[in-house]
Every structure is written in structure tokens, then in C-alpha cells.
XYZ file of C-alpha atoms in Angstrom:
432
model
C -8.146 -183.657 187.804
C -10.472 -181.561 185.692
C -10.615 -181.565 181.933
C -9.552 -178.309 180.266
C -10.837 -177.470 176.797
C -8.914 -174.924 174.805
C -10.011 -173.504 171.479
C -7.234 -173.903 168.927
C -8.793 -172.175 165.929
C -5.737 -169.908 165.742
C -3.419 -172.910 166.014
C -5.304 -174.665 163.235
C -4.932 -171.546 161.112
C -1.175 -171.791 161.605
C -1.237 -175.232 159.975
C -3.075 -174.200 156.814
C -1.311 -175.474 153.721
C 1.196 -173.069 152.230
C 0.941 -172.443 148.483
C 4.016 -173.260 146.405
C 4.494 -169.605 145.468
C 4.851 -168.609 149.117
C 7.399 -171.372 149.673
C 9.450 -170.298 146.666
C 9.764 -166.764 148.026
C 11.211 -167.937 151.320
C 14.648 -169.210 150.278
C 17.028 -168.462 153.164
C 19.909 -166.067 152.503
C 23.554 -167.125 152.536
C 25.781 -166.514 155.517
C 27.343 -163.078 155.893
C 30.061 -162.565 153.327
C 28.443 -164.857 150.778
C 30.890 -167.738 151.280
C 29.787 -171.172 150.141
C 29.495 -173.217 153.334
C 27.838 -176.424 154.441
C 24.753 -176.823 156.596
C 25.996 -179.159 159.338
C 27.900 -178.047 162.403
C 28.940 -179.520 165.737
C 27.839 -178.074 169.062
C 31.007 -177.872 171.143
C 28.905 -176.282 173.893
C 27.404 -179.721 174.609
C 28.973 -181.811 177.325
C 29.576 -184.802 175.047
C 30.673 -182.890 171.961
C 33.631 -184.017 169.886
C 36.649 -181.719 169.878
C 37.916 -182.439 166.368
C 34.831 -182.990 164.191
C 35.655 -184.381 160.745
C 34.066 -183.058 157.601
C 32.113 -180.105 158.965
C 32.345 -176.357 158.418
C 30.689 -174.979 161.548
C 31.253 -175.209 165.291
C 29.381 -173.603 168.168
C 31.539 -172.813 171.209
C 30.356 -171.591 174.631
C 31.305 -168.198 176.036
C 30.518 -168.418 179.753
C 30.363 -164.816 180.964
C 30.637 -165.925 184.601
C 33.982 -167.596 183.839
C 35.299 -164.977 181.416
C 34.604 -162.014 183.739
C 34.516 -163.366 187.313
C 34.983 -159.851 188.702
C 33.837 -156.522 187.199
C 36.308 -155.460 184.534
C 38.589 -158.490 185.082
C 38.485 -160.441 181.833
C 40.122 -163.824 181.363
C 39.984 -164.937 177.729
C 42.298 -167.961 177.815
C 39.593 -170.655 177.590
C 37.736 -168.969 174.735
C 41.006 -168.054 173.006
C 41.927 -171.743 172.894
C 38.615 -172.717 171.322
C 38.821 -169.953 168.722
C 42.396 -170.940 167.834
C 41.349 -174.570 167.455
C 38.514 -173.550 165.141
C 40.852 -171.327 163.139
C 43.273 -174.223 162.696
C 40.434 -176.400 161.397
C 39.133 -173.575 159.175
C 35.699 -173.722 160.821
C 33.042 -171.031 160.939
C 32.540 -170.183 164.606
C 29.280 -169.477 166.420
C 29.891 -168.120 169.922
C 27.154 -169.013 172.403
C 26.844 -166.196 174.955
C 25.516 -167.633 178.198
C 25.436 -167.379 182.005
C 25.832 -164.323 184.210
C 28.529 -163.695 186.860
C 27.379 -163.581 190.451
C 28.408 -159.946 190.727
C 26.108 -159.028 187.823
C 23.144 -161.222 188.787
C 19.748 -159.960 189.878
C 19.616 -162.202 192.953
C 23.260 -163.068 193.768
C 22.240 -164.608 197.110
C 20.125 -167.269 195.389
C 21.574 -170.715 194.608
C 24.097 -170.718 191.729
C 21.669 -172.670 189.537
C 19.365 -169.650 189.769
C 21.604 -166.593 189.590
C 23.885 -167.986 186.856
C 20.911 -168.337 184.483
C 19.271 -165.001 185.231
C 19.530 -161.934 183.017
C 21.989 -159.308 184.280
C 20.840 -156.713 186.747
C 22.335 -154.008 184.494
C 22.167 -154.538 180.730
C 25.091 -152.108 180.405
C 27.386 -154.676 182.059
C 26.266 -157.315 179.576
C 26.732 -154.989 176.627
C 30.258 -154.054 177.752
C 31.240 -157.728 177.990
C 29.819 -158.550 174.552
C 31.500 -155.495 173.025
C 34.871 -156.565 174.440
C 34.424 -160.087 173.082
C 33.322 -158.878 169.639
C 36.285 -156.526 169.396
C 38.730 -159.215 170.495
C 37.513 -161.772 167.948
C 36.727 -159.363 165.113
C 36.626 -161.224 161.807
C 37.063 -164.639 163.458
C 33.471 -165.260 164.589
C 30.726 -165.809 162.030
C 27.803 -165.493 164.458
C 26.948 -164.705 168.074
C 24.055 -166.577 169.699
C 22.315 -165.006 172.690
C 21.651 -167.674 175.334
C 20.815 -171.359 174.725
C 17.181 -172.391 174.399
C 14.831 -170.207 176.425
C 13.778 -172.976 178.785
C 13.779 -172.560 182.529
C 16.906 -174.659 182.916
C 18.845 -172.320 180.603
C 17.360 -168.851 181.050
C 15.397 -167.502 184.020
C 14.348 -164.152 182.641
C 11.264 -162.688 181.047
C 10.696 -162.156 177.363
C 11.284 -158.420 177.805
C 14.618 -159.010 179.531
C 15.746 -161.340 176.770
C 14.780 -158.741 174.181
C 16.931 -156.157 175.960
C 19.905 -158.539 175.998
C 19.385 -159.364 172.312
C 19.284 -155.679 171.367
C 22.464 -155.002 173.336
C 24.258 -157.764 171.431
C 23.047 -156.406 168.099
C 24.438 -152.961 168.931
C 27.740 -154.201 170.389
C 28.458 -156.725 167.625
C 27.266 -154.329 164.929
C 29.799 -151.739 166.041
C 32.720 -154.147 166.450
C 32.118 -156.609 163.581
C 29.245 -155.668 161.226
C 29.675 -158.818 159.121
C 28.928 -161.160 162.024
C 25.416 -162.552 162.452
C 23.310 -162.368 165.608
C 21.330 -165.521 166.447
C 18.279 -165.472 168.708
C 17.241 -168.473 170.780
C 13.723 -169.844 171.104
C 11.938 -171.974 173.699
C 12.276 -175.735 173.435
C 9.665 -177.454 171.317
C 7.871 -175.520 168.583
C 6.585 -172.277 170.080
C 5.415 -170.479 166.940
C 3.498 -167.672 168.731
C 6.704 -166.761 170.569
C 8.715 -166.695 167.351
C 6.082 -164.565 165.656
C 6.013 -162.083 168.527
C 9.810 -161.892 168.571
C 9.965 -161.137 164.869
C 7.357 -158.394 165.165
C 9.091 -156.701 168.096
C 12.756 -157.504 167.562
C 13.186 -158.521 163.930
C 15.953 -155.956 163.427
C 17.979 -157.371 166.306
C 18.709 -160.842 164.897
C 19.642 -162.479 161.597
C 18.773 -166.077 162.470
C 16.702 -167.892 165.067
C 17.613 -171.248 166.592
C 14.908 -173.896 166.980
C 15.047 -176.741 169.530
C 12.420 -179.305 168.420
C 12.777 -181.398 171.546
C 10.125 -184.090 171.878
C 8.603 -183.431 168.449
C 8.079 -185.910 165.644
C 9.553 -185.188 162.194
C 6.091 -184.473 160.752
C 5.418 -181.914 163.495
C 8.794 -180.303 162.923
C 8.180 -180.045 159.199
C 4.757 -178.430 159.658
C 6.172 -175.907 162.112
C 9.182 -175.040 159.943
C 6.905 -174.690 156.927
C 4.773 -172.204 158.830
C 7.759 -170.287 160.171
C 9.378 -169.974 156.762
C 6.191 -169.113 154.855
C 4.270 -166.972 157.342
C 6.714 -165.685 159.958
C 10.333 -165.539 158.745
C 9.280 -165.083 155.142
C 11.726 -162.299 154.274
C 15.045 -162.469 152.485
C 17.045 -161.612 155.580
C 16.278 -163.980 158.454
C 17.671 -167.493 158.566
C 16.225 -170.517 160.311
C 18.693 -172.638 162.302
C 18.122 -175.933 164.097
C 19.715 -177.508 167.152
C 19.390 -181.297 167.118
C 20.101 -183.800 169.871
C 20.321 -187.515 169.183
C 18.480 -188.331 172.417
C 15.353 -186.683 171.028
C 15.106 -189.518 168.510
C 14.916 -189.811 164.709
C 18.063 -187.759 163.941
C 18.153 -188.667 160.235
C 14.481 -187.753 159.743
C 14.932 -184.521 161.701
C 18.011 -183.557 159.686
C 16.214 -184.314 156.427
C 12.989 -182.414 157.129
C 14.996 -179.453 158.415
C 16.978 -179.128 155.193
C 13.864 -179.799 153.114
C 12.098 -176.889 154.790
C 14.828 -174.286 154.399
C 16.979 -174.661 157.532
C 20.318 -172.979 156.856
C 22.356 -174.484 159.723
C 22.009 -177.624 161.825
C 24.059 -178.132 164.989
C 24.515 -181.540 166.638
C 26.514 -182.362 169.783
C 28.346 -185.217 168.096
C 28.719 -186.790 164.698
C 27.453 -190.251 165.547
C 26.810 -192.694 162.675
C 23.270 -191.393 162.076
C 24.231 -187.717 161.779
C 27.376 -188.585 159.818
C 25.247 -190.558 157.346
C 22.750 -187.709 156.980
C 25.625 -185.305 156.415
C 27.208 -187.622 153.841
C 24.129 -187.645 151.623
C 22.380 -184.363 152.456
C 25.043 -181.786 153.264
C 25.354 -179.468 150.297
C 22.380 -181.135 148.614
C 19.408 -179.320 147.100
C 15.925 -180.403 148.105
C 13.880 -181.313 145.009
C 10.537 -182.429 146.411
C 8.689 -185.422 147.797
C 7.246 -188.554 146.256
C 3.576 -189.217 146.922
C 3.494 -192.851 147.962
C 0.307 -192.867 149.981
C -0.527 -192.707 153.697
C 2.242 -193.461 156.139
C 5.151 -193.128 153.688
C 7.734 -190.337 153.620
C 10.007 -190.108 150.569
C 12.113 -186.947 150.199
C 14.211 -186.391 147.089
C 17.451 -184.387 147.207
C 20.018 -183.708 144.525
C 23.735 -183.727 145.286
C 26.509 -183.326 142.733
C 23.916 -183.566 139.975
C 22.579 -186.965 141.101
C 19.315 -187.636 142.975
C 19.156 -189.390 146.327
C 16.001 -190.411 148.199
C 15.603 -190.708 151.966
C 12.497 -192.630 152.943
C 10.711 -194.153 155.930
C 7.238 -195.122 157.118
C 5.236 -194.188 160.202
C 4.461 -197.795 161.040
C 5.281 -201.153 159.494
C 7.164 -202.060 156.341
C 5.807 -201.226 152.907
C 6.858 -201.960 149.347
C 7.115 -198.537 147.700
C 7.224 -197.912 143.930
C 10.631 -196.374 143.165
C 12.592 -196.995 139.966
C 16.354 -197.368 140.413
C 19.275 -197.694 138.034
C 19.828 -201.399 138.458
C 19.261 -203.197 141.752
C 18.305 -200.769 144.574
C 21.398 -199.425 146.357
C 20.282 -198.804 149.937
C 22.135 -197.338 152.923
C 20.757 -197.468 156.453
C 20.703 -194.707 159.048
C 24.041 -195.851 160.480
C 25.795 -195.781 157.107
C 25.794 -199.535 156.514
C 24.536 -201.033 153.241
C 21.069 -202.545 153.457
C 20.183 -205.679 151.531
C 17.153 -204.893 149.388
C 14.147 -206.969 150.401
C 12.633 -209.202 147.768
C 9.735 -207.496 146.032
C 8.245 -206.542 142.688
C 10.532 -204.903 140.143
C 10.654 -201.134 140.438
C 9.940 -201.118 144.185
C 11.909 -200.467 147.372
C 11.039 -201.611 150.885
C 10.641 -198.781 153.428
C 10.189 -199.215 157.173
C 10.255 -197.093 160.356
C 14.062 -196.898 160.161
C 15.081 -194.467 157.392
C 17.055 -195.617 154.379
C 18.872 -193.710 151.651
C 18.267 -194.844 148.085
C 21.454 -193.770 146.339
C 20.707 -194.800 142.736
C 17.200 -193.615 141.811
C 16.507 -192.988 138.151
C 16.403 -189.372 136.949
C 12.654 -189.771 136.457
C 12.272 -189.943 140.247
C 13.602 -186.399 140.628
C 11.354 -185.209 137.806
C 8.353 -186.700 139.592
C 9.347 -184.948 142.822
C 9.483 -181.614 140.991
C 5.969 -182.135 139.657
C 4.699 -183.077 143.113
C 6.242 -179.951 144.637
C 4.391 -177.819 142.096
C 1.069 -179.293 143.232
C 1.159 -178.227 146.866
C 3.072 -177.924 150.137
C 5.520 -180.461 151.478
C 3.717 -182.943 153.736
C 5.028 -186.085 155.412
C 3.064 -188.511 157.577
C 2.991 -188.188 161.338
C 1.430 -189.840 164.334
C -2.352 -189.355 163.938
C -2.718 -188.989 167.722
C -0.834 -185.660 167.625
C -2.305 -184.243 164.418
C -4.730 -181.451 165.337
C -4.849 -179.797 161.910
C -8.507 -180.737 161.346
C -9.684 -180.284 164.939
C -11.783 -177.431 166.364
C -10.829 -178.050 170.008
C -8.128 -179.852 171.923
C -8.674 -181.571 175.286
C -5.756 -181.910 177.692
C -5.945 -183.798 180.969
C -3.805 -182.099 183.593
C -1.434 -184.222 185.629
C 1.829 -184.193 187.554
C 3.840 -183.832 184.343
C 2.904 -181.286 181.698
C 2.323 -182.990 178.363
C 1.579 -180.201 175.904
C 0.363 -180.812 172.366
C 0.190 -177.395 170.765
C -0.569 -175.670 174.083
C 1.875 -173.194 175.594
C 2.366 -171.826 179.112
C 2.956 -168.264 177.920
C 1.932 -166.689 181.233
C 4.926 -168.134 183.087
C 7.294 -166.188 180.840
C 5.882 -162.882 182.095
C 6.744 -163.440 185.749
C 9.517 -161.274 187.258
C 13.026 -162.703 187.261
C 13.737 -164.780 190.320
C 10.061 -165.560 190.903
C 10.207 -168.752 188.849
C 12.219 -171.456 190.598
C 12.473 -175.041 189.399
C 11.816 -177.628 192.114
C 11.111 -181.338 192.403
C 7.961 -182.473 194.154
C 7.231 -186.177 194.658
C 9.769 -186.982 191.975
C 8.236 -184.664 189.353
C 9.494 -181.350 188.006
C 7.538 -178.230 188.934
C 8.023 -174.462 189.244
């Protein structure tokens, strides 16, 4: 296969360091109504989600249009009613995920169900009427309405323009029925910053928050992207940044930590496994203070919860002895919530490795150091050098059977007419 060279000067510009002043102006707003709520939520729309999540404030439930309105004007709310009642009983804030299209409303109803169920509706008016009926029925009981899951081919088979029309219809319908509810826009999987920027410019008035799906991205990449989004794209006082995490993507504790450090307002996970439960235990409701500069390959993020500092740290490779003063012997907790025996080392140090640990008893001076570091420049954590293009003029990508993109995006495919893009498998590989 040939070698394709793509200039990424614009992409490099997106990774320019953000001054502290710009970061300070980008504090996300509270949820509608101003209630004090927590950041973590469970994604009940996932197949393996828990049904009675302990210790969380938010839940995202699916609203399958094809099941709720199988025939025009025939609405069956029983399944969604049950989920809303369950959330009410648990005093959870509800996000309703609007997804799928009935066969009668699809653009190509004769196509396979996998195709027509994920298309945009043939008539936006039908979609708007369904959303309006749902918003009126659950007035005051739904905190936010999300329009479609991630904008990947497996979830949504429409163009950008068609998604924009659906998003606008939801804004109008929800705004009329329940003005206090938020509207959440989806984004493509990965970190598609040009898409997010274009959406804000064209449709910023139609959504209050945007959901990110950092599938396949390392924590350092996620942090750089979120930093750019918050400082250069969603840098107003109105739009919130939300994050959908999946344990299978890897590094859930690191992902949860960098998200909260970079201003994510809500994080949704399909299940509260030990890693997410541990992150929630130490980071939910915490305030990010800053990072500790401990040299190449070391990440050390300082949060403050209930007036006491806590540090979450890890390394890119290998184990290192990191200077960190604690009140007494280091009290360490691993990613699964189990105590970690502090490795022998010089006084005033803690051992960090690739698996993250929480240091629960740092001295107050540690938080003061993190504040000073934050004043000196943007938040940076180490990443895999092989995927760091911030100091590169060009990027070379060798084309193969599987697309392996590093900062390169197939924007042109999103402009094809609905129904023209069909996912297939050829020689065991995915293609369109």
C-alpha cells in the first residue's frame, strides 16, 4: 500500500498550550436548577448495566423510538415508565437517551433492520412529535435528553446535516414542554475536535452539553483534547462537557481522573466495577487542585475532598520512587479499592507504577505545591511518545485493512447520503 502524508499544522495548533487564565474562565456551569449533584452516573442504556447502582446521582436510560411508537401515533410508554419510576424511587437525575427509528418512519424501510433502525427519520416532523410527547409526559422528571448515542456508523447512519436537524427539533420540543431540562448532543467516537468545533459554530444554541466517547485513546490524549475543547471550543459559561466511559477501553481510573481534572461535568459508566467505584469514592464531589511535577513519565493529580487533599498517581512505564510527603506512613489504595503496601524507599517518597494508586494522606504542602504548579502553565500528563504529534509538522499513516487513525479523521464519509453507507465485513475486517 502507498504511504499517505498529511499536513497536520492545524492539528498541531489545536494542541498549543492553554494559558492558565483561559482555563480559569472555562469552569462548567451547574446542572439546570442549580442543585448540588455528583459527577458520576451509570449508563442503564448499556447491555451490562446495573439496575440498582449504589451511591450515584445520575442514570442514563434508553428511549427506543422504534419500541415506544411501533405504529404512527400508537405510543406505548410502559417500558420507559418503569425506568423513570425506578429512577424516581432512587432519587436519581435521569438522562433519557433518544435513539433508533421505527420502520414506518425510516428512510429505507426495506433495508435490513440494522440499517433502517439507525437511520435518521424520513420526516423530522415525526421525530419532533415523538420527542414532544415524551417531554410532556415526563415533565419535571427528566434532567436531560440526549440525542442519539455516539455518532459512529454502528449507532447513527445519517449525515451531519440530518443530525443537526434532529438536534434542533429536540431543542424546540423539549424547550416548549420542559424548559429546565438540558439537551445533550452526541459526538463521534474518539476525539474528533473539528467536528465538535463545527457543531458549536452551527448548532451551539441547540444543546447545553456534549457527550465525548474517548474510545481507544490514552489518558494523556484525552486530557489534551478536553483541555482544547474547554479552552478553545466550549469556552463559554453555558455548555457542559460530558464523558461516556467504558471499562473495556482500558485505564478507567486514569480516564475518570483526567476527565474531572479538565472540567467534565458528568461521567457515565455502564457499571460500577471496583475501579470506577474506587474513582468515585475519592474523586466524586472533589475539587481538582493541580498536578505535581515529578518529571517525565509520572502523572500525579491532586484533588481536594471534604477539605483534605488526595493524590492519584501513575507512570507511563515502569515503577518509580516519587517525592511525596505524607502525614505518617503513606496510605495507599489501589485501583480496585484494596490497600496497597507501601514499597520500601527513601523517606518522603511514594512508589508509583503503571497501575494507578490513590495517596489518601498527603501533607497539606502537597496541595499548596499543586496550586503553584497550576499557576505556571497548563495541565499536562505523560503519554505514549509514539502517539504524541504535538511537535510534528507532518504525520505519515500506512493504509491497511483496518483503519488506525492517529489524529486523522474520515470527515468525507459523514457527508454521504443516508443509506449509502453500509457496514460490511470483508475477509474478516470491517469496511463500509
